[in-house]
C-alpha positions as MATLAB code, in Angstrom:
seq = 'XXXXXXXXXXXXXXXXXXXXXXXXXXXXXXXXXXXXXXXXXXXXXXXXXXXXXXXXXXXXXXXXXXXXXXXXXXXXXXXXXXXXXXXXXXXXXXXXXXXXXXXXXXXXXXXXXXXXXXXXXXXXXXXXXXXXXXXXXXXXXXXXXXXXXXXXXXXXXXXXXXXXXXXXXXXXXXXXXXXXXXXXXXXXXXXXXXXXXXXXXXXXXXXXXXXXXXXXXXXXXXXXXXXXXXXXXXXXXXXXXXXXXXXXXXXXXXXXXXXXXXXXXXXXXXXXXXXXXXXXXXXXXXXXXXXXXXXXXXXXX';
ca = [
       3.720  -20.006  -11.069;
       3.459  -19.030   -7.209;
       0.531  -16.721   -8.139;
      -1.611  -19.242   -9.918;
      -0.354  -21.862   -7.439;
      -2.170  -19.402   -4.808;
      -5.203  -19.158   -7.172;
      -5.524  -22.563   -6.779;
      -5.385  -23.060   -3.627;
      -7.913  -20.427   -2.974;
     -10.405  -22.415   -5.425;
      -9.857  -25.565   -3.668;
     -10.245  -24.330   -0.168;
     -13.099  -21.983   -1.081;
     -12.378  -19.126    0.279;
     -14.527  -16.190    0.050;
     -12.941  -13.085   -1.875;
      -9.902  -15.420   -3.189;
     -11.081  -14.194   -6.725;
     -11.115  -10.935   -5.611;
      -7.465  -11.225   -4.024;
      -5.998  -13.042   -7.101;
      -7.342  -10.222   -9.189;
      -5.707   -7.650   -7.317;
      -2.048   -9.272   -6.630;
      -2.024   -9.745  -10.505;
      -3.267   -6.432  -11.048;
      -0.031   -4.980   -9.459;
       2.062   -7.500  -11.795;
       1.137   -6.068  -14.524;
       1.305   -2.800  -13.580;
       4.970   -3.252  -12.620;
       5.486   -4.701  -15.827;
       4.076   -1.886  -18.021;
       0.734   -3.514  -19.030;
      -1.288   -0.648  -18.158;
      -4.567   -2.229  -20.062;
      -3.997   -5.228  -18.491;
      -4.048   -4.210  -14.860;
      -6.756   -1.773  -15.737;
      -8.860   -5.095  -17.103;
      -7.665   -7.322  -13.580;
      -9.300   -4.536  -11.455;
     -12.416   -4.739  -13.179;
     -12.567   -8.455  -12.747;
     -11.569   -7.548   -9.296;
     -14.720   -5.343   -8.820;
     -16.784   -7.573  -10.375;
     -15.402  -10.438   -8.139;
     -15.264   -8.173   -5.004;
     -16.070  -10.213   -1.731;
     -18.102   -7.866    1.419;
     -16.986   -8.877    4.213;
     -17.203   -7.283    7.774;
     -13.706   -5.487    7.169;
     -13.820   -2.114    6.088;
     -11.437   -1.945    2.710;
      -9.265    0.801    3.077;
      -7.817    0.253   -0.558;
     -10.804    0.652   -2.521;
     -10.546   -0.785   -6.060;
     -11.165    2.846   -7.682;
      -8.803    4.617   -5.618;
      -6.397    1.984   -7.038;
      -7.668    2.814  -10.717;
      -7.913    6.346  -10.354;
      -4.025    6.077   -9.238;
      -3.267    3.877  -12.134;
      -4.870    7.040  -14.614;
      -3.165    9.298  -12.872;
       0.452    8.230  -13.102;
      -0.159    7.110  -16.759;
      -1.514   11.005  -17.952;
      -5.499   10.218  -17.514;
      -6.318   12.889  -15.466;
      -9.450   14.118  -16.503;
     -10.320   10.571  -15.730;
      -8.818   10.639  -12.270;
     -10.295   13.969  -11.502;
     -13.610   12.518  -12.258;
     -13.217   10.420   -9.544;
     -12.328   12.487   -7.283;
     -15.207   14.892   -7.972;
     -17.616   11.492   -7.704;
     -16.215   10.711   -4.152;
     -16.407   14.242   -3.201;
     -12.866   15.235   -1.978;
     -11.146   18.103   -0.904;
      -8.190   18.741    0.282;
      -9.896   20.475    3.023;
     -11.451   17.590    4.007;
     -11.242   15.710    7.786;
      -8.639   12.932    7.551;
      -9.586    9.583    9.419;
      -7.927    6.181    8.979;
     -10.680    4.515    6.628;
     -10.247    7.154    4.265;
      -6.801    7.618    4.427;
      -6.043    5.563    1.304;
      -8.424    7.911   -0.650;
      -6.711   11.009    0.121;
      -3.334    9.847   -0.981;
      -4.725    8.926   -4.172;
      -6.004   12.507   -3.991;
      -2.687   13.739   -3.837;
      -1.103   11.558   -6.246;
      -3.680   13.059   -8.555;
      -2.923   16.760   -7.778;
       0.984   16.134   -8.197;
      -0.079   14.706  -11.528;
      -1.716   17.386  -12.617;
       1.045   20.246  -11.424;
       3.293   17.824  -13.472;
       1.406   18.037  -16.761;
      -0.007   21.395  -16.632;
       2.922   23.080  -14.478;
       0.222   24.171  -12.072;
       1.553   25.330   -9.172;
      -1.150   25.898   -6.977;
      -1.850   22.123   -7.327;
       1.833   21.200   -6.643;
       1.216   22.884   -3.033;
      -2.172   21.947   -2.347;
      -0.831   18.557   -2.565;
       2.053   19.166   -0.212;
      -0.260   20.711    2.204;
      -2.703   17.709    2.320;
       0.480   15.190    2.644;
       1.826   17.315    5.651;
      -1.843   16.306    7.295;
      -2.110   12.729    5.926;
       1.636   12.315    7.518;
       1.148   13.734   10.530;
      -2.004   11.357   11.299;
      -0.454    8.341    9.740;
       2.529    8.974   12.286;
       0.196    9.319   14.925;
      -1.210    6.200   14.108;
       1.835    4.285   13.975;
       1.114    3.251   10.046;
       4.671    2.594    8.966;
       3.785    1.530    5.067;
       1.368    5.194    4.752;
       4.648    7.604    6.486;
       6.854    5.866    3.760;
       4.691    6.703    1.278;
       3.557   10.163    1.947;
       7.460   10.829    2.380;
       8.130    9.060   -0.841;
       5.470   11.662   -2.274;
       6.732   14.422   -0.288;
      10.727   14.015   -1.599;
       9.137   13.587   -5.394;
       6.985   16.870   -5.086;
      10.011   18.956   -3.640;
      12.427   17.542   -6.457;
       9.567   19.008   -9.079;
       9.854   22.212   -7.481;
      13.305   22.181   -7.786;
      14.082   22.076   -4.114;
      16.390   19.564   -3.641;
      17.339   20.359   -0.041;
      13.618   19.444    1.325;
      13.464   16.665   -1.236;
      16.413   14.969    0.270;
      15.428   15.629    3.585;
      12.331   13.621    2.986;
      13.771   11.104    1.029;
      16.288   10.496    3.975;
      13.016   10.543    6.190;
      11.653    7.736    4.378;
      14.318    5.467    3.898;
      14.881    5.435    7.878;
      11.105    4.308    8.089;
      11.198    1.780    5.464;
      13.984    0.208    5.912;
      13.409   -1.733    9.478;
      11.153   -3.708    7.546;
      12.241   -3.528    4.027;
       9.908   -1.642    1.817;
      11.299   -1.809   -1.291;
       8.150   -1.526   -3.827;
       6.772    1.699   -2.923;
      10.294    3.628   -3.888;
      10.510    1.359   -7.075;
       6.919    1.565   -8.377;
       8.023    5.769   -8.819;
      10.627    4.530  -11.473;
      12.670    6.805  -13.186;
      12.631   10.108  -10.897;
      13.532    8.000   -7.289;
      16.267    7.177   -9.146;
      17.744   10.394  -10.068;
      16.358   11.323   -6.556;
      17.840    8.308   -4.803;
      21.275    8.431   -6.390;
      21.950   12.001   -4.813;
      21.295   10.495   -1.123;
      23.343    6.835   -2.055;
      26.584    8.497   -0.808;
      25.129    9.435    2.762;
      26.629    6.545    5.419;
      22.957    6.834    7.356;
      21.133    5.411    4.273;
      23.766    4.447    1.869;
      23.488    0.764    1.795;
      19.232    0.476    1.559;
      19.561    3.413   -1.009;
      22.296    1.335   -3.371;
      19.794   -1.911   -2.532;
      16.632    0.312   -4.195;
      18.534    1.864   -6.933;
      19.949   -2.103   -7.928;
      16.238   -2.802   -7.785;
      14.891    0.087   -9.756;
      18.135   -0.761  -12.389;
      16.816   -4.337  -12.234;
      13.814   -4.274  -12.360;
      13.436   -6.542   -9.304;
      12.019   -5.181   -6.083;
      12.551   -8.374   -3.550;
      11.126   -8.602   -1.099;
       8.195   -6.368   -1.523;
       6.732   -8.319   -4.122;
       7.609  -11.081   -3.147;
       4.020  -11.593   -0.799;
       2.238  -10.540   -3.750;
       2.960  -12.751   -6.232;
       1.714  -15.413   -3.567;
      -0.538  -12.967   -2.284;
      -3.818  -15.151   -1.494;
      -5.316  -16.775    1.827;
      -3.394  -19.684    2.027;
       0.203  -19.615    0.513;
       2.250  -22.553    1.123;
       4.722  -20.865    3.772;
       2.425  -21.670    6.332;
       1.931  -25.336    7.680;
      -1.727  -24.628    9.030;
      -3.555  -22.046    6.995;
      -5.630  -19.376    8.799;
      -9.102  -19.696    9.334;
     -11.670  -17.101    7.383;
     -12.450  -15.876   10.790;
      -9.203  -15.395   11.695;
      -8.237  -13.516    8.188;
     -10.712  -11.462    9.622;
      -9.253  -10.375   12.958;
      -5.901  -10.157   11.063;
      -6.934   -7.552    8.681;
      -8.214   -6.046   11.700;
      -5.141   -6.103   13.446;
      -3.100   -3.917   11.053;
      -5.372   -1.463   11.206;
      -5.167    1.374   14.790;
      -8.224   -0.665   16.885;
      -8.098   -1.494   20.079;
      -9.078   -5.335   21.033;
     -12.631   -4.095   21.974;
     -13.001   -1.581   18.959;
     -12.399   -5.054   16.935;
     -14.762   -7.377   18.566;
     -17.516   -3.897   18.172;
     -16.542   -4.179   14.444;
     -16.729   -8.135   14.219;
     -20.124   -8.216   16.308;
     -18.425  -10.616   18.714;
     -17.223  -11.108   22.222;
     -13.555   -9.675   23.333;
     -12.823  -13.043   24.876;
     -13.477  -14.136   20.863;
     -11.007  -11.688   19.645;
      -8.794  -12.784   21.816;
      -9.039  -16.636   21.022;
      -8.170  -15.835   17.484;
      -5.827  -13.304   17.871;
      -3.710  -16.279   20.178;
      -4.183  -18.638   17.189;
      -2.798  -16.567   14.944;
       0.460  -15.839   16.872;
       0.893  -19.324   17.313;
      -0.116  -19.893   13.212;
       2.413  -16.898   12.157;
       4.744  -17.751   14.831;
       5.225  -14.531   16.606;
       4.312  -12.928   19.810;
       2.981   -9.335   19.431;
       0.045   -7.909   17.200;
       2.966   -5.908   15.105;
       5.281   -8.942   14.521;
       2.136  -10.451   13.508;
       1.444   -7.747   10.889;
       4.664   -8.156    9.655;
       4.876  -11.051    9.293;
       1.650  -11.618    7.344;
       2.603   -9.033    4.957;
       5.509  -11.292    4.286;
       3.419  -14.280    3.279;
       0.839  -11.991    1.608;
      -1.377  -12.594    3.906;
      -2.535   -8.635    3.508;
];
């Protein structure tokens, strides 16, 4: 109901992309629910749907579907991707791309799981040891969480439970401060077995139990929560954001600096600034991280 009450909104407000945004947020639904054809069939609406705007998209629909073969055994068709966008694990790492090489990873974990292919197995750990590093340098919270997350699964494959607590522990310290629940849950049945050998430690006992309730459950509040309202628009706030402002927003979760954003929006600093103050004020917080947070919250990103 919340979802199609944000598709609606969207629709009567006109914003661009809300198509786009619907498809995606219900994309994840039904991926979380099983329907592997049906969140397969939302992300080619999505792509057909998809809205250009001046922000770069660091989740690129066929990253997303080239995850979604991956974990479900297509790998021949998720290695065609990756030979189509050229990747290595060799490759320069930069913030724009980021999202690409994780999917990379994903893929080679895949394939050391189905074919036992070792070489693959650390290839992958090699690459996430460089994507973490950056994304720590960077200060992007949700990316160290999941490269951990991918880090403690690889390690349990290879049977080294010592490293694949260690990062485990890692990555509940960074997720929990602002609760991200999803990304431990969407791994299903191996977090668990992982999880349930770190639920005893006092450090990380009581987010651990909360995961492992929400894996058991099947409910992973409040991670989802955003995205089942996840359009431009929700209800929680009294005065929506502007297009422009969605803009900046995006913007703002991303490692650019207030002039490196107005460069990227082709518009004055003193512009950036104007928005970035009505958006505070909209979100009601005061800093650019609050801000983040809390428009992940409303589904805002």
């Amino acid at each position: 109901a919340l979802l199609q009450h944000g598709r609606d909104l969207g629709e009567q407000s006109s914003l661009p992309g809300h198509e786009y945004l619907w498809s995606m947020v219900d994309a994840r639904l039904h991926l979380a629910a099983g329907d592997v054809d049906g969140a397969l069939a939302l992300l080619d609406e999505a792509e057909r749907s998809y809205y250009r705007s001046p922000i770069p998209n660091v989740r690129p629909i066929d990253a997303l579907r080239a995850r979604v073969w991956a974990i479900h055994g297509r790998l021949a068709e998720a290695q065609r991707w990756v030979r189509a966008r050229g990747l290595s694990v060799t490759d320069e790492l930069n913030y724009l791309s980021e999202y690409d090489y994780i999917t990379l990873a994903r893929i080679l974990l895949a394939q050391a799981a189905l074919e036992d292919d070792a070489q693959a197995r650390q290839a992958a750990l090699d690459l996430l040891a460089r994507l973490l590093a950056a994304a720590e340098a960077g200060d992007r919270m949700g990316s160290v969480v999941e490269i951990l997350v991918l880090q403690a699964l690889a390690a349990a494959a290879a049977d080294d439970l010592p490293a694949a607590q260690a990062a485990l522990t890692r990555a509940l310290h960074a997720a929990a401060p602002d609760e991200h629940v999803r990304v431990f849950v969407d791994e299903g049945a191996p977090m668990a077995r992982l999880l349930r050998t770190v639920a005893g430690r006092a450090e990380v006992s009581a987010f651990a139990r909360r995961i492992l309730r929400a894996l058991e459950d099947g409910d992973a509040a409040p991670d989802d929560a955003p995205d089942r309202a996840g359009v431009p628009g929700a209800p929680a706030l009294v005065e929506p954001l502007s297009a422009r402002e969605l803009d900046v927003l995006r913007l703002l979760q991303s490692e650019l600096s207030g002039p490196e954003i107005a460069d990227r929006l082709v518009v004055a600093l003193s512009t950036v600034r104007t928005h970035t103050k009505g958006i505070y004020g909209k979100l009601g917080v005061s800093n650019r991280r609050a801000a983040v947070r809390r428009a992940a919250e409303l589904g805002l990103l």
